[in-house]
Coordinates of C-alpha atoms in Angstrom, one line a residue:
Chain A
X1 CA 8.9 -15.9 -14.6
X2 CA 7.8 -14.3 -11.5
X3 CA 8.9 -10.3 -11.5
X4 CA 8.9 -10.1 -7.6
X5 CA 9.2 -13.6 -5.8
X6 CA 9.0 -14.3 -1.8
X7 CA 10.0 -17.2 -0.1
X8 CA 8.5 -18.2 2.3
X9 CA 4.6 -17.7 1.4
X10 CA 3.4 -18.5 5.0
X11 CA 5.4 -18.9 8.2
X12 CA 4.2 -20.1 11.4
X13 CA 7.0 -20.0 14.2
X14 CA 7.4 -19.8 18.0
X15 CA 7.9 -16.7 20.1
X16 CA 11.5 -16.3 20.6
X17 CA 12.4 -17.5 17.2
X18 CA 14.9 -16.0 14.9
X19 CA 13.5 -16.2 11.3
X20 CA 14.4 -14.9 7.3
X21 CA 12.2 -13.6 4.9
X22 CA 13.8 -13.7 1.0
X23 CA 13.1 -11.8 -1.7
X24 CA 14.1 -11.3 -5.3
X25 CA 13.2 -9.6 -8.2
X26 CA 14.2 -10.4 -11.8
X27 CA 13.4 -7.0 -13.0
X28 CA 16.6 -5.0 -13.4
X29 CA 15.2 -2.2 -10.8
X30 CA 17.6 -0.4 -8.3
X31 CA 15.6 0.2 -5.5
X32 CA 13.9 -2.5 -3.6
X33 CA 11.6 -2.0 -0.3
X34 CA 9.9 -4.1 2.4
X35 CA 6.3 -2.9 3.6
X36 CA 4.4 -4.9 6.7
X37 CA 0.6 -5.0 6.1
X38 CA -1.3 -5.4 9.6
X39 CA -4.6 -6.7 9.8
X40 CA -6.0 -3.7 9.0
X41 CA -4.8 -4.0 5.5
X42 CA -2.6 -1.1 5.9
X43 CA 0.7 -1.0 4.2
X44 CA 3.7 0.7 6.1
X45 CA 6.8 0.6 4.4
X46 CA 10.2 -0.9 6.5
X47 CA 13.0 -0.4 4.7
X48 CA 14.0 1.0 1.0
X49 CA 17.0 0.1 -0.5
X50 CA 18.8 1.9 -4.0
X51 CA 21.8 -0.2 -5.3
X52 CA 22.2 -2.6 -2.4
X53 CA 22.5 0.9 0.3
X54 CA 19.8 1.4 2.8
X55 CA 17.8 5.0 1.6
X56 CA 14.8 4.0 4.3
X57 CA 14.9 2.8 7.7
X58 CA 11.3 3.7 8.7
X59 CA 10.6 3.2 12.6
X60 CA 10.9 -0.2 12.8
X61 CA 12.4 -2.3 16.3
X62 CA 16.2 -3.4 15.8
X63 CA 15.4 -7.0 16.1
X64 CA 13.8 -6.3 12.2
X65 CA 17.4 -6.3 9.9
X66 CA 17.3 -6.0 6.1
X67 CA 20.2 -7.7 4.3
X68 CA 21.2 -6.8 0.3
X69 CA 24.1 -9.1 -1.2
X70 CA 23.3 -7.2 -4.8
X71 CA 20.6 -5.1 -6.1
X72 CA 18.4 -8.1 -7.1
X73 CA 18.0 -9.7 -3.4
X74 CA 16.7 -8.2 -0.6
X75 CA 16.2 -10.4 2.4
X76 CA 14.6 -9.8 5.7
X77 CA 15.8 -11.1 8.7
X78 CA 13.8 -11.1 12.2
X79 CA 15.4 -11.7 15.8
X80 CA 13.5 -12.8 18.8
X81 CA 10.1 -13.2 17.3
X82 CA 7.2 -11.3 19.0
X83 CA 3.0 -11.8 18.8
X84 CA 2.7 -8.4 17.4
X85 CA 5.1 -9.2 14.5
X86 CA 2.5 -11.4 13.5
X87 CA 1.8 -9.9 9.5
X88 CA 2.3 -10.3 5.7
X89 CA 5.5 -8.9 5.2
X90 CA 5.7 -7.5 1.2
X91 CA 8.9 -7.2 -0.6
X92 CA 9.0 -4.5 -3.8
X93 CA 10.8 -2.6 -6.1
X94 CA 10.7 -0.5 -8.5
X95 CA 12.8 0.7 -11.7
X96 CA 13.8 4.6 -11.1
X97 CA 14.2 7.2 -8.6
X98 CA 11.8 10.1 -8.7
X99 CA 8.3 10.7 -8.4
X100 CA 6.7 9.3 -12.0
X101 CA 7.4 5.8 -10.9
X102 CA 5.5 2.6 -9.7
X103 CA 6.1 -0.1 -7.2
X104 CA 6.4 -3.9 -8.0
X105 CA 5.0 -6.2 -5.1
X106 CA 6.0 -10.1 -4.3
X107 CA 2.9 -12.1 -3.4
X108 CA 3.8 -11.7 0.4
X109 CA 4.9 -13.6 3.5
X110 CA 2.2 -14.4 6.4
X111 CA 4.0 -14.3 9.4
X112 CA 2.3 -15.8 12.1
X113 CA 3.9 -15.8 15.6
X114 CA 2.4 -18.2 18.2
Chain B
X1 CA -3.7 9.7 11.7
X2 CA -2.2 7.9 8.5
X3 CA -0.7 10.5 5.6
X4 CA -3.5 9.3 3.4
X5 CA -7.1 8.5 3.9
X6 CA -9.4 7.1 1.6
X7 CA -13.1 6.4 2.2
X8 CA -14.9 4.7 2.2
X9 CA -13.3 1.9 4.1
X10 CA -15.6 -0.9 3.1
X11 CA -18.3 -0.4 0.2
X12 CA -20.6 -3.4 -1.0
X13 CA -22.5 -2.5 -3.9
X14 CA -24.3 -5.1 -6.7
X15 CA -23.5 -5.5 -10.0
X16 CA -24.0 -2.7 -12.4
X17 CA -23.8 0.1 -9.8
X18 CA -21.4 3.2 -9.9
X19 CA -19.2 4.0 -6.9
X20 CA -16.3 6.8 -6.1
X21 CA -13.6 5.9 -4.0
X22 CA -11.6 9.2 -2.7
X23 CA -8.2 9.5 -1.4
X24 CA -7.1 12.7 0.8
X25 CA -4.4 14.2 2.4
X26 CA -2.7 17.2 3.8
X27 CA -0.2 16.8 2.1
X28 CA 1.4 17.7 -1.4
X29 CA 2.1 14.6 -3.5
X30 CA 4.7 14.1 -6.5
X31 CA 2.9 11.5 -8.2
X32 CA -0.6 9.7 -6.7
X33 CA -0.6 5.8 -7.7
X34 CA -3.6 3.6 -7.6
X35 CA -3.0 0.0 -6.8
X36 CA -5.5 -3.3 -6.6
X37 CA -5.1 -5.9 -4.3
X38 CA -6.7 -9.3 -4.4
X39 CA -7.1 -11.8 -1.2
X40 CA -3.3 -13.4 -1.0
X41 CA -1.8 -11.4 -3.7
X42 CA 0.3 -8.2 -3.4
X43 CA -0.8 -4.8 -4.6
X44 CA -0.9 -4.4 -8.6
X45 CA -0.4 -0.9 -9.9
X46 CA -3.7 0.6 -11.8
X47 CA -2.2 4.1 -12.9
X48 CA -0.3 7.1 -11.9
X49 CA -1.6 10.2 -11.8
X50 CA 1.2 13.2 -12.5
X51 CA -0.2 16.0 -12.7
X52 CA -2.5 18.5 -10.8
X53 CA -6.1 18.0 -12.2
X54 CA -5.1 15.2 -14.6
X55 CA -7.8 12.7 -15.1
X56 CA -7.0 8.8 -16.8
X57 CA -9.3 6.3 -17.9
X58 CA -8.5 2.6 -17.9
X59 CA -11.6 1.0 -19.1
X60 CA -14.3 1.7 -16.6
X61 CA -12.3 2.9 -14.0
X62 CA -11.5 6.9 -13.9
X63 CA -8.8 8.3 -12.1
X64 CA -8.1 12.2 -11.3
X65 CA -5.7 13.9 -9.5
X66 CA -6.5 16.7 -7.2
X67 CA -5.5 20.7 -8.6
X68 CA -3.5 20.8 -5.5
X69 CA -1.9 17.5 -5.6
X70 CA -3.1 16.6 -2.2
X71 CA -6.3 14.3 -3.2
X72 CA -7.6 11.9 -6.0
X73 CA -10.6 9.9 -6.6
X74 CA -11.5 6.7 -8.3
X75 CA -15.0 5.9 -9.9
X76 CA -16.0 2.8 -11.1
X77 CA -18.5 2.9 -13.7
X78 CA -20.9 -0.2 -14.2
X79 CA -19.0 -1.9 -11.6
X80 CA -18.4 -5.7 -12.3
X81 CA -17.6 -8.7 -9.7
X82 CA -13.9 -8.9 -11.3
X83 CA -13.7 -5.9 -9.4
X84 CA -13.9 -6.9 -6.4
X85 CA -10.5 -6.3 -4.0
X86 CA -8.7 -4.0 -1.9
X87 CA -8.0 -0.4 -3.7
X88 CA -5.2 1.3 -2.4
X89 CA -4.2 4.6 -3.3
X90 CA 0.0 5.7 -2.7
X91 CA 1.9 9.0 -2.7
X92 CA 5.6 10.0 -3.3
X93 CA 6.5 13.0 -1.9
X94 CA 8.8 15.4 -3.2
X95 CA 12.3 14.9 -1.8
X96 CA 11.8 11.4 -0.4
X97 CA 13.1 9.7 -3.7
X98 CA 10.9 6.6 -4.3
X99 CA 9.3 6.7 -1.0
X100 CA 5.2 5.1 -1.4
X101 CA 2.9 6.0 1.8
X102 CA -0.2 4.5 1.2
X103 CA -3.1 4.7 2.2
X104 CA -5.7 3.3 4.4
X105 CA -7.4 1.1 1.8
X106 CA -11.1 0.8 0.7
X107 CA -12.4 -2.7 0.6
X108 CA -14.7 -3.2 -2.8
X109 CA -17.3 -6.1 -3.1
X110 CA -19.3 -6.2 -6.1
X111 CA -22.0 -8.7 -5.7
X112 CA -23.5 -10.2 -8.8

């Protein structure tokens, strides 16, 4: 069983285009993230979740909303797609809250906006 | 300026060779993780480093932590083409909860 699973692995959609991202995780953690990775390969966190409420709303435009039903799921949904939101979008969690911890990544989502 | 840099950015080395990746910062870290990323997979966790000065092995790879919890390395001894990938290294800082900034990633090719 996957730990961390994304759906979907690639997206290709048009500029203008609203779009979801979903992610679950059959691990039992509490806190669940979403990172963008640019071409670059750098990895900039989104959003943190802990318990389905939002802990981390990095800078991030307000057409980017995160959406938790329970502390399993934690789905990404995009308004009014733009070029530059073209990424891999990573979902993660991890188990506990404090410093000794690790972070569990999904295999991504390649956005590509055309 | 990202919170953490590590160089270098890309390293190609052959087979067999020895290499250090470092990872620096201005800033004082909780916990220092070092992750492994392979082309279309997401980052897997290597270790986490605690501890000012604390050094872990896995295998051939040896982490340390800096004294002043603000840098680490990574040296591959003997390096193999299984590993090959994108090393990233991430910090939590104190009083962000489980907050990961990571860094600028070194790209490793081992060529056989």
């Amino acid at each position: 069983d996957t730990a961390v699973s994304q759906t979907p692995k690639y997206l290709v959609t048009q500029m203008g285009n609203d779009k979801s991202i979903k992610c679950e995780q059959n691990l039992g953690h509490d806190t669940m993230y979403w990172y963008k990775q640019d071409s670059k390969k750098f990895l900039k966190i989104m959003f943190s979740y802990n318990n389905k409420e939002l802990i981390i709303n990095e800078t991030v435009p307000n057409r980017f909303s995160p959406k938790s039903p329970d502390k399993a799921h934690l789905n990404l949904h995009i308004n009014s797609l733009e070029l530059g939101d073209s990424a891999v979008y990573f979902c993660a969690s991890s188990p506990r809250q404090g410093y000794n911890t690790e972070a569990f990544f999904g295999q991504g989502t390649r956005l590509t906006v055309v | 300026t990202q919170l953490l840099e590590q160089s270098p950015q890309f390293l190609s080395i052959q087979e067999g060779e020895n290499l250090t990746v470092y990872c620096n910062s201005s800033s004082v870290f909780s916990s220092l993780q070092w992750y492994r990323q392979e082309p279309g997979e997401g980052p897997v966790l290597l270790v986490t480093v605690v501890t000012g000065g604390e050094v872990k092995k896995l295998k051939r790879l040896t982490f340390q932590f800096g004294d002043a919890r603000k840098d680490s390395s990574l040296h591959i001894t003997a390096a193999q083409p299984g590993d090959t990938g994108l090393y990233l290294c991430a910090g939590v800082k104190p009083n962000t909860g489980n907050q990961f900034y990571f860094g600028t990633g070194t790209s490793l090719t081992v060529i056989p």
